[in-house]
Coordinates of C-alpha atoms in Angstrom, one line a residue:
X1 CA 0.0 0.0 0.0
X2 CA 1.4 3.3 -1.0
X3 CA 2.0 5.9 1.7
X4 CA 1.0 8.6 -0.8
X5 CA -2.3 7.0 -1.8
X6 CA -5.5 9.0 -1.3
X7 CA -8.1 6.9 0.4
X8 CA -11.7 6.7 -0.9
X9 CA -14.7 6.8 1.4
X10 CA -17.9 5.9 -0.4
X11 CA -21.5 6.4 0.7
X12 CA -24.7 8.2 -0.4
X13 CA -24.7 12.0 -0.4
X14 CA -26.1 12.2 3.0
X15 CA -24.5 12.2 6.5
X16 CA -25.9 8.9 7.7
X17 CA -23.4 6.1 8.6
X18 CA -20.5 7.8 6.8
X19 CA -20.4 11.1 8.6
X20 CA -18.5 10.0 11.7
X21 CA -15.8 8.6 9.4
X22 CA -15.7 11.8 7.4
X23 CA -15.3 13.7 10.7
X24 CA -12.5 11.5 11.8
X25 CA -10.6 11.9 8.6
X26 CA -11.1 15.7 8.6
X27 CA -9.9 15.9 12.3
X28 CA -6.7 14.0 11.4
X29 CA -6.1 16.1 8.3
X30 CA -6.4 13.1 6.0
X31 CA -7.1 14.0 2.4
X32 CA -9.6 11.6 0.9
X33 CA -12.0 11.2 -2.0
X34 CA -15.6 11.5 -0.7
X35 CA -17.4 9.3 -3.3
X36 CA -21.2 9.6 -3.5
X37 CA -23.6 7.1 -4.9
X38 CA -27.1 8.0 -6.1
X39 CA -29.3 7.4 -3.1
X40 CA -32.7 7.3 -4.7
X41 CA -32.1 4.6 -7.4
X42 CA -28.8 3.0 -6.2
X43 CA -28.2 1.9 -9.8
X44 CA -24.5 2.7 -9.8
X45 CA -23.9 1.0 -6.5
X46 CA -25.8 -2.2 -7.5
X47 CA -23.6 -2.3 -10.7
X48 CA -20.4 -2.0 -8.7
X49 CA -21.3 -3.7 -5.5
X50 CA -19.8 -7.2 -6.2
X51 CA -17.0 -6.0 -8.5
X52 CA -14.8 -4.1 -6.0
X53 CA -13.2 -7.0 -4.1
X54 CA -14.9 -6.6 -0.7
X55 CA -15.4 -9.5 1.6
X56 CA -18.8 -8.1 2.6
X57 CA -19.9 -5.6 0.0
X58 CA -21.7 -2.7 1.7
X59 CA -21.8 1.0 2.2
X60 CA -20.0 2.9 3.5
X61 CA -16.8 1.4 2.2
X62 CA -13.2 2.6 2.6
X63 CA -10.4 1.9 0.2
X64 CA -6.8 2.9 0.9
X65 CA -4.4 1.2 -1.6
X66 CA -4.8 -2.5 -1.2
X67 CA -6.9 -2.1 2.1
X68 CA -10.6 -2.5 1.5
X69 CA -13.0 -2.2 4.4
X70 CA -16.8 -2.1 4.8
X71 CA -19.1 -1.3 7.7
X72 CA -19.0 1.9 9.7
X73 CA -17.6 0.5 13.0
X74 CA -14.9 -1.5 11.3
X75 CA -13.7 1.5 9.3
X76 CA -13.8 3.7 12.4
X77 CA -11.9 1.2 14.5
X78 CA -9.2 0.9 11.8
X79 CA -8.8 4.6 11.6
X80 CA -8.8 4.9 15.4
X81 CA -5.9 2.4 15.7
X82 CA -4.0 4.1 12.8
X83 CA -4.4 7.6 14.1
X84 CA -4.3 7.2 17.9
X85 CA -8.0 7.7 18.6
X86 CA -8.4 4.7 20.9
X87 CA -8.4 4.4 24.7
X88 CA -5.0 3.6 26.2
X89 CA -5.9 2.1 29.6
X90 CA -8.2 -0.6 30.8
X91 CA -10.8 1.8 32.2
X92 CA -10.8 3.8 29.0
X93 CA -11.2 0.7 26.9
X94 CA -14.1 -0.5 29.1
X95 CA -15.9 2.8 28.7
X96 CA -15.1 2.9 25.0
X97 CA -16.6 -0.6 24.4
X98 CA -19.7 0.2 26.5
X99 CA -20.5 3.5 24.9
X100 CA -20.1 2.0 21.4
X101 CA -22.5 -0.7 22.2
X102 CA -25.0 1.7 23.8
X103 CA -24.9 4.0 20.8
X104 CA -25.5 1.0 18.5
X105 CA -28.6 0.2 20.5
X106 CA -29.8 3.8 20.5
X107 CA -29.4 4.2 16.7
X108 CA -31.2 0.9 16.1
X109 CA -34.2 2.1 18.1
X110 CA -34.1 5.6 16.6
X111 CA -34.0 4.2 13.1
X112 CA -37.3 2.3 13.8
X113 CA -38.9 5.7 14.5
X114 CA -37.5 7.4 11.4
X115 CA -38.7 4.7 9.0
X116 CA -42.1 3.8 10.5
X117 CA -45.2 4.7 8.4
X118 CA -46.7 6.3 11.5
X119 CA -43.7 8.7 11.9
X120 CA -45.5 11.7 13.5
X121 CA -47.1 9.5 16.2
X122 CA -43.9 7.6 16.8
X123 CA -41.9 10.8 17.0
X124 CA -44.1 12.3 19.8
X125 CA -43.9 9.1 21.8
X126 CA -40.2 8.7 21.3
X127 CA -39.5 12.3 22.5
X128 CA -41.8 11.9 25.5
X129 CA -40.8 8.5 26.6
X130 CA -37.6 7.2 25.1
X131 CA -35.2 10.0 24.3
X132 CA -35.1 11.5 27.8
X133 CA -34.1 8.1 29.3
X134 CA -31.4 7.7 26.6
X135 CA -30.0 11.1 27.2
X136 CA -30.2 10.7 31.0
X137 CA -27.9 7.7 30.8
X138 CA -25.5 9.3 28.3
X139 CA -25.3 12.5 30.5
X140 CA -24.6 10.5 33.6
X141 CA -22.0 8.4 31.8
X142 CA -20.2 11.4 30.5
X143 CA -20.3 13.2 33.9
X144 CA -17.7 16.0 34.1
X145 CA -15.3 14.3 31.6
X146 CA -14.3 16.2 28.5
X147 CA -15.0 13.1 26.3
X148 CA -16.8 9.8 26.8
X149 CA -13.7 7.9 27.7
X150 CA -11.9 10.6 29.6
X151 CA -9.9 13.7 28.8
X152 CA -8.8 12.7 25.3
X153 CA -11.0 12.5 22.2
X154 CA -11.7 9.0 21.1
X155 CA -13.3 7.5 17.9
X156 CA -16.5 6.9 19.9
X157 CA -16.8 10.6 20.5
X158 CA -17.1 11.2 16.7
X159 CA -20.0 8.7 16.6
X160 CA -21.5 10.2 19.7
X161 CA -21.3 13.7 18.3
X162 CA -23.1 12.7 15.1
X163 CA -25.9 10.9 17.0
X164 CA -26.4 13.8 19.5
X165 CA -26.5 16.3 16.6
X166 CA -29.3 14.2 15.0
X167 CA -31.2 14.4 18.3
X168 CA -30.5 18.1 18.5
X169 CA -32.2 18.5 15.1
X170 CA -34.9 16.1 16.0
X171 CA -35.8 17.6 19.4
X172 CA -33.6 20.5 20.3
X173 CA -35.6 21.4 23.5
X174 CA -34.8 17.9 24.8
X175 CA -31.1 18.0 24.2
X176 CA -30.8 21.5 25.6
X177 CA -31.8 20.1 29.1
X178 CA -28.4 18.3 29.3
X179 CA -25.7 20.9 29.8
X180 CA -22.8 18.5 29.7
X181 CA -24.0 17.0 26.4
X182 CA -24.5 20.5 24.9
X183 CA -21.0 21.4 26.1
X184 CA -19.6 18.2 24.4
X185 CA -21.3 19.3 21.1
X186 CA -19.8 22.8 21.4
X187 CA -16.4 21.4 22.3
X188 CA -16.4 19.1 19.3
X189 CA -17.5 21.8 16.9
X190 CA -14.8 24.1 18.3
X191 CA -11.9 21.8 17.4
X192 CA -10.0 23.7 14.7
X193 CA -9.9 21.0 12.1
X194 CA -13.6 20.2 12.7
X195 CA -14.6 23.9 12.6
X196 CA -12.7 24.3 9.3
X197 CA -14.3 21.2 7.8
X198 CA -17.8 22.3 8.8
X199 CA -17.2 25.6 7.0
X200 CA -16.0 23.9 3.8
X201 CA -18.1 23.0 0.8
X202 CA -17.4 19.3 1.4
X203 CA -19.4 19.3 4.7
X204 CA -23.0 18.0 4.5
X205 CA -25.0 20.1 6.8

């Protein structure tokens, strides 16, 4: 694998499951090709899906020279190991693993609301009953720490930021009740590399 190769991250032209990866690459100053597939018809992706040499063809995918990865968490973990965005002690690793699994559960439950035919009814119920419990637990877990695993940013914080930003759009009045989570969002957006990326034309708002 060439050290000068420019990696490609491919997904639809939405934030979705690729956005935490884009944020990680932007934070570490990695130049990459942000490849977009047509979301509505998916024709191009279906044509290429089984021709690119992936073990498990899926989106997002990440290609860096001979390295070919699919699935959001697998790509994020690879980049985290490569760029020093993993916990370095047992306590941090335990927190890292727990928050990753917790966010996986939250996103799965939230997705059921987003894609249900009775969205408006489900949204009201989710905001009233489910979201506060989820944010309560996240807020207590974060406590007074700078980031979810401690005082150093970790790959799970990129995923947490994206998820919390979805919730901030979905129900801003609910998120605003949790000061430490709001501060984490602000802290993340104030990171110089992230701030620059969010002002760039490449950022999907």
